[in-house]
PDB file of C-alpha atoms in Angstrom:
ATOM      1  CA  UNK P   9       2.514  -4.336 -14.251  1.00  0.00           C
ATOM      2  CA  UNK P  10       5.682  -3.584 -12.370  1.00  0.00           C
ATOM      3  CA  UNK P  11       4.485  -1.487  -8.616  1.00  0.00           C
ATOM      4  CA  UNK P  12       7.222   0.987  -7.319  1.00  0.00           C
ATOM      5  CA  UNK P  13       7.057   2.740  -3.761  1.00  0.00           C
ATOM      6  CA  UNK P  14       6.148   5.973  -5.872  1.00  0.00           C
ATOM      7  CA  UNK P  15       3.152   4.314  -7.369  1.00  0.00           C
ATOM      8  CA  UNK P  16       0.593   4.957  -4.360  1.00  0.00           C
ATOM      9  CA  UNK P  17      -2.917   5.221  -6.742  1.00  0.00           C
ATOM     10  CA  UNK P  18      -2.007   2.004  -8.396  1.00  0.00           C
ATOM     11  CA  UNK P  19      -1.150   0.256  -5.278  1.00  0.00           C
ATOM     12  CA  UNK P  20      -4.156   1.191  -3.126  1.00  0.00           C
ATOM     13  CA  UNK P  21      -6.290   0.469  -6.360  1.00  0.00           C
ATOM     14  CA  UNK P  22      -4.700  -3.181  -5.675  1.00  0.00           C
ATOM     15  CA  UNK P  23      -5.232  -2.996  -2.458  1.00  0.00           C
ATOM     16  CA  UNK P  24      -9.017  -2.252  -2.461  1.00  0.00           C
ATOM     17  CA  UNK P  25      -9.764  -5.393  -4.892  1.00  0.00           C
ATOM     18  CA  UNK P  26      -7.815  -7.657  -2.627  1.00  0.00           C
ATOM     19  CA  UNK P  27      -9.248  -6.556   1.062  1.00  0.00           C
ATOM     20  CA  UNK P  28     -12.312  -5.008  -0.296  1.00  0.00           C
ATOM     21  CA  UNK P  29     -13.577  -5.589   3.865  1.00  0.00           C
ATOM     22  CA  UNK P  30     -10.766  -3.508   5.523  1.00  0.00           C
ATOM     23  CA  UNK P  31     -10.933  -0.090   6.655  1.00  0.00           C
ATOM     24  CA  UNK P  32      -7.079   1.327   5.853  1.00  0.00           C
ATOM     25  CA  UNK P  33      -7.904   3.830   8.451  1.00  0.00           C
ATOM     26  CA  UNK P  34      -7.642   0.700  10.575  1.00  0.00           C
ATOM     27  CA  UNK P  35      -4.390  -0.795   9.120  1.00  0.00           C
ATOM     28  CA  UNK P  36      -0.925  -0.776  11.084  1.00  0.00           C
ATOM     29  CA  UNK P  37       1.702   0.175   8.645  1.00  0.00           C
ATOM     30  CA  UNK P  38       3.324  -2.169   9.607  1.00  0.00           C
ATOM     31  CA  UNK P  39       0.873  -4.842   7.706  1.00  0.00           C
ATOM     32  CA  UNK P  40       0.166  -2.503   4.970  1.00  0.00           C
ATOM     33  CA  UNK P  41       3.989  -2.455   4.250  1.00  0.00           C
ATOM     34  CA  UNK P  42       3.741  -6.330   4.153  1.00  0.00           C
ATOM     35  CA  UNK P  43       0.477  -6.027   1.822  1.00  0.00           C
ATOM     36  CA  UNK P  44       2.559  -3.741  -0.918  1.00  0.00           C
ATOM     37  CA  UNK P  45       5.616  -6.360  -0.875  1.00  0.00           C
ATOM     38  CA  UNK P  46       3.100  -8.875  -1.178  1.00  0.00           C
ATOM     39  CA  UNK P  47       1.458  -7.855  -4.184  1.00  0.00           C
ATOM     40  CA  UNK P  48       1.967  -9.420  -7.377  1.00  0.00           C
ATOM     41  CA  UNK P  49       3.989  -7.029  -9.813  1.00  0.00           C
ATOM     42  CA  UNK P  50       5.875  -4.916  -6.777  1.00  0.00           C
ATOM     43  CA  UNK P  51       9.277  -4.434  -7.864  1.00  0.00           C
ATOM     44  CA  UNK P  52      11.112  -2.120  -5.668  1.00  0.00           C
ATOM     45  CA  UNK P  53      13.605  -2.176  -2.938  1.00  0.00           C
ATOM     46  CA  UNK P  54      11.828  -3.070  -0.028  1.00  0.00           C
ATOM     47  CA  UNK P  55      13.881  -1.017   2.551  1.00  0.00           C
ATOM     48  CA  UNK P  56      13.129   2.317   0.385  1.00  0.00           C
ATOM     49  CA  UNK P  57       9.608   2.676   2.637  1.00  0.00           C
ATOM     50  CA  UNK P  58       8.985   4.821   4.881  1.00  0.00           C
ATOM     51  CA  UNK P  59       6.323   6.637   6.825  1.00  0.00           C
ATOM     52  CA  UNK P  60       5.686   8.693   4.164  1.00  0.00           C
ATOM     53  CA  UNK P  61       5.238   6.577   1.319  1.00  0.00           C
ATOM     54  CA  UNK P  62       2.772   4.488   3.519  1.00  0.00           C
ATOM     55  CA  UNK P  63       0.739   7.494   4.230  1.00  0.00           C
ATOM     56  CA  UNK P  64       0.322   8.219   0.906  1.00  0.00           C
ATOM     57  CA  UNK P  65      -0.534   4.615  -0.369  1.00  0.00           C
ATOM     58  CA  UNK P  66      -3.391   4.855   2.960  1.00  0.00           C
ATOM     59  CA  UNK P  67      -4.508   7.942   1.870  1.00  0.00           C
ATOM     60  CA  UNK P  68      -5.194   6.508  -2.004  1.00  0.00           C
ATOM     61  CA  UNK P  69      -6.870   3.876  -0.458  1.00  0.00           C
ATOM     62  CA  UNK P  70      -9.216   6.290   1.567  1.00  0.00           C
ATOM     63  CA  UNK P  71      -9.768   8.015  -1.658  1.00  0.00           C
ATOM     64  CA  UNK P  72     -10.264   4.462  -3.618  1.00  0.00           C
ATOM     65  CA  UNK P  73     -13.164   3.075  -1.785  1.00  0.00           C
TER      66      UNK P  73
END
């Protein structure tokens, strides 16, 4: 599956079954930015993030857990 900034559900879903222990309430974007390039399957430019787009991927998390 190919991840695009836009894709916030599917990313957070990701993002719950690989830190399953972290509170995103907790997580600098910063380091979530790093999680989303990190994940297998993202395919998107990298500098296309912003603010956001990271509040939105933290706020499907929230709702994810």
């Amino acid at each position: 599956m190919s991840l695009q900034w836009i894709d916030s559900r599917d990313i957070a879903i990701e993002l719950v079954e690989l830190y399953p222990e972290v509170d995103p309430t907790q997580v600098r974007f910063t380091d979530l930015r790093d999680w989303i390039i990190a994940l297998d399957g993202f395919d998107d430019d990298i500098d296309h993030c912003n603010e956001k787009i990271l509040e939105a991927v933290q706020m499907c998390w929230i709702d994810e857990q």
